[in-house]
PDB file of N, CA and C in Angstrom:
ATOM      1  N   MET A   1       6.114 -19.502 -16.262  1.00 52.00           N
ATOM      2  CA  MET A   1       7.054 -18.709 -15.464  1.00 52.00           C
ATOM      3  C   MET A   1       6.886 -17.208 -15.734  1.00 52.00           C
ATOM      4  N   SER A   2       6.302 -16.873 -16.888  1.00 60.00           N
ATOM      5  CA  SER A   2       6.154 -15.466 -17.264  1.00 60.00           C
ATOM      6  C   SER A   2       5.307 -14.715 -16.236  1.00 60.00           C
ATOM      7  N   HIS A   3       4.321 -15.401 -15.665  1.00 61.00           N
ATOM      8  CA  HIS A   3       3.470 -14.754 -14.668  1.00 61.00           C
ATOM      9  C   HIS A   3       4.314 -14.329 -13.468  1.00 61.00           C
ATOM     10  N   ASN A   4       5.274 -15.193 -13.102  1.00 65.00           N
ATOM     11  CA  ASN A   4       6.145 -14.883 -11.973  1.00 65.00           C
ATOM     12  C   ASN A   4       6.974 -13.645 -12.266  1.00 65.00           C
ATOM     13  N   LYS A   5       7.462 -13.535 -13.507  1.00 67.00           N
ATOM     14  CA  LYS A   5       8.262 -12.369 -13.899  1.00 67.00           C
ATOM     15  C   LYS A   5       7.420 -11.105 -13.793  1.00 67.00           C
ATOM     16  N   ASP A   6       6.185 -11.160 -14.273  1.00 65.00           N
ATOM     17  CA  ASP A   6       5.302  -9.994 -14.208  1.00 65.00           C
ATOM     18  C   ASP A   6       5.070  -9.591 -12.756  1.00 65.00           C
ATOM     19  N   PHE A   7       4.934 -10.595 -11.887  1.00 63.00           N
ATOM     20  CA  PHE A   7       4.698 -10.319 -10.471  1.00 63.00           C
ATOM     21  C   PHE A   7       5.903  -9.610  -9.870  1.00 63.00           C
ATOM     22  N   GLU A   8       7.103 -10.088 -10.245  1.00 62.00           N
ATOM     23  CA  GLU A   8       8.327  -9.461  -9.741  1.00 62.00           C
ATOM     24  C   GLU A   8       8.405  -8.011 -10.196  1.00 62.00           C
ATOM     25  N   LYS A   9       8.094  -7.758 -11.468  1.00 60.00           N
ATOM     26  CA  LYS A   9       8.147  -6.393 -12.004  1.00 60.00           C
ATOM     27  C   LYS A   9       7.123  -5.504 -11.300  1.00 60.00           C
ATOM     28  N   ALA A  10       5.968  -6.072 -11.003  1.00 55.00           N
ATOM     29  CA  ALA A  10       4.904  -5.291 -10.376  1.00 55.00           C
ATOM     30  C   ALA A  10       5.322  -4.845  -8.976  1.00 55.00           C
ATOM     31  N   LYS A  11       6.106  -5.691  -8.304  1.00 61.00           N
ATOM     32  CA  LYS A  11       6.517  -5.374  -6.940  1.00 61.00           C
ATOM     33  C   LYS A  11       7.553  -4.254  -6.910  1.00 61.00           C
ATOM     34  N   VAL A  12       8.362  -4.153  -7.965  1.00 59.00           N
ATOM     35  CA  VAL A  12       9.421  -3.145  -7.980  1.00 59.00           C
ATOM     36  C   VAL A  12       9.019  -1.917  -8.791  1.00 59.00           C
ATOM     37  N   GLY A  13       7.904  -2.005  -9.491  1.00 63.00           N
ATOM     38  CA  GLY A  13       7.462  -0.887 -10.319  1.00 63.00           C
ATOM     39  C   GLY A  13       6.045  -0.486  -9.970  1.00 63.00           C
ATOM     40  N   PRO A  14       5.523   0.539 -10.636  1.00 69.00           N
ATOM     41  CA  PRO A  14       4.151   0.995 -10.392  1.00 69.00           C
ATOM     42  C   PRO A  14       3.141  -0.071 -10.791  1.00 69.00           C
ATOM     43  N   ILE A  15       2.107  -0.258  -9.972  1.00 73.00           N
ATOM     44  CA  ILE A  15       1.077  -1.239 -10.283  1.00 73.00           C
ATOM     45  C   ILE A  15       0.099  -0.631 -11.282  1.00 73.00           C
ATOM     46  N   ILE A  16      -0.132  -1.338 -12.397  1.00 78.00           N
ATOM     47  CA  ILE A  16      -1.057  -0.834 -13.416  1.00 78.00           C
ATOM     48  C   ILE A  16      -2.301  -1.716 -13.459  1.00 78.00           C
ATOM     49  N   ASP A  17      -3.480  -1.097 -13.379  1.00 78.00           N
ATOM     50  CA  ASP A  17      -4.715  -1.879 -13.402  1.00 78.00           C
ATOM     51  C   ASP A  17      -5.150  -2.144 -14.838  1.00 78.00           C
ATOM     52  N   ASP A  18      -6.311  -2.755 -14.986  1.00 80.00           N
ATOM     53  CA  ASP A  18      -6.800  -3.128 -16.317  1.00 80.00           C
ATOM     54  C   ASP A  18      -6.981  -1.904 -17.220  1.00 80.00           C
ATOM     55  N   MET A  19      -7.228  -0.757 -16.607  1.00 80.00           N
ATOM     56  CA  MET A  19      -7.463   0.460 -17.380  1.00 80.00           C
ATOM     57  C   MET A  19      -6.152   1.135 -17.781  1.00 80.00           C
ATOM     58  N   GLY A  20      -5.030   0.599 -17.262  1.00 81.00           N
ATOM     59  CA  GLY A  20      -3.732   1.190 -17.568  1.00 81.00           C
ATOM     60  C   GLY A  20      -3.408   2.353 -16.648  1.00 81.00           C
ATOM     61  N   GLN A  21      -4.165   2.451 -15.549  1.00 80.00           N
ATOM     62  CA  GLN A  21      -3.934   3.524 -14.598  1.00 80.00           C
ATOM     63  C   GLN A  21      -3.111   3.003 -13.417  1.00 80.00           C
ATOM     64  N   PRO A  22      -2.122   3.751 -12.966  1.00 79.00           N
ATOM     65  CA  PRO A  22      -1.336   3.357 -11.797  1.00 79.00           C
ATOM     66  C   PRO A  22      -2.206   3.363 -10.539  1.00 79.00           C
ATOM     67  N   VAL A  23      -2.121   2.294  -9.775  1.00 76.00           N
ATOM     68  CA  VAL A  23      -2.934   2.191  -8.566  1.00 76.00           C
ATOM     69  C   VAL A  23      -2.038   1.957  -7.355  1.00 76.00           C
ATOM     70  N   ASN A  24      -2.487   2.387  -6.196  1.00 70.00           N
ATOM     71  CA  ASN A  24      -1.726   2.188  -4.966  1.00 70.00           C
ATOM     72  C   ASN A  24      -1.839   0.742  -4.511  1.00 70.00           C
ATOM     73  N   VAL A  25      -0.786   0.261  -3.861  1.00 64.00           N
ATOM     74  CA  VAL A  25      -0.799  -1.119  -3.368  1.00 64.00           C
ATOM     75  C   VAL A  25      -1.454  -1.131  -1.988  1.00 64.00           C
ATOM     76  N   ASP A  26      -2.713  -0.724  -1.943  1.00 62.00           N
ATOM     77  CA  ASP A  26      -3.439  -0.658  -0.680  1.00 62.00           C
ATOM     78  C   ASP A  26      -4.500  -1.757  -0.654  1.00 62.00           C
ATOM     79  N   PRO A  27      -4.441  -2.647   0.338  1.00 61.00           N
ATOM     80  CA  PRO A  27      -5.399  -3.763   0.433  1.00 61.00           C
ATOM     81  C   PRO A  27      -6.842  -3.282   0.408  1.00 61.00           C
ATOM     82  N   ARG A  28      -7.083  -2.099   0.963  1.00 65.00           N
ATOM     83  CA  ARG A  28      -8.448  -1.571   1.009  1.00 65.00           C
ATOM     84  C   ARG A  28      -8.908  -1.108  -0.364  1.00 65.00           C
ATOM     85  N   ASN A  29      -7.929  -0.860  -1.264  1.00 54.00           N
ATOM     86  CA  ASN A  29      -8.267  -0.376  -2.597  1.00 54.00           C
ATOM     87  C   ASN A  29      -8.329  -1.497  -3.619  1.00 54.00           C
ATOM     88  N   SER A  30      -7.784  -2.675  -3.253  1.00 55.00           N
ATOM     89  CA  SER A  30      -7.732  -3.785  -4.213  1.00 55.00           C
ATOM     90  C   SER A  30      -9.128  -4.247  -4.571  1.00 55.00           C
ATOM     91  N   LYS A  31      -9.339  -4.553  -5.865  1.00 55.00           N
ATOM     92  CA  LYS A  31     -10.656  -4.970  -6.325  1.00 55.00           C
ATOM     93  C   LYS A  31     -10.810  -6.470  -6.181  1.00 55.00           C
TER      94      LYS A  31
END
């Protein structure tokens, strides 16, 4: 269930990538 919690937090907060950098929620930018 923890994964679900992280997903919820990601939707309401800034998205952080593997490098710890905030990334835009743009489908064209998703890796």
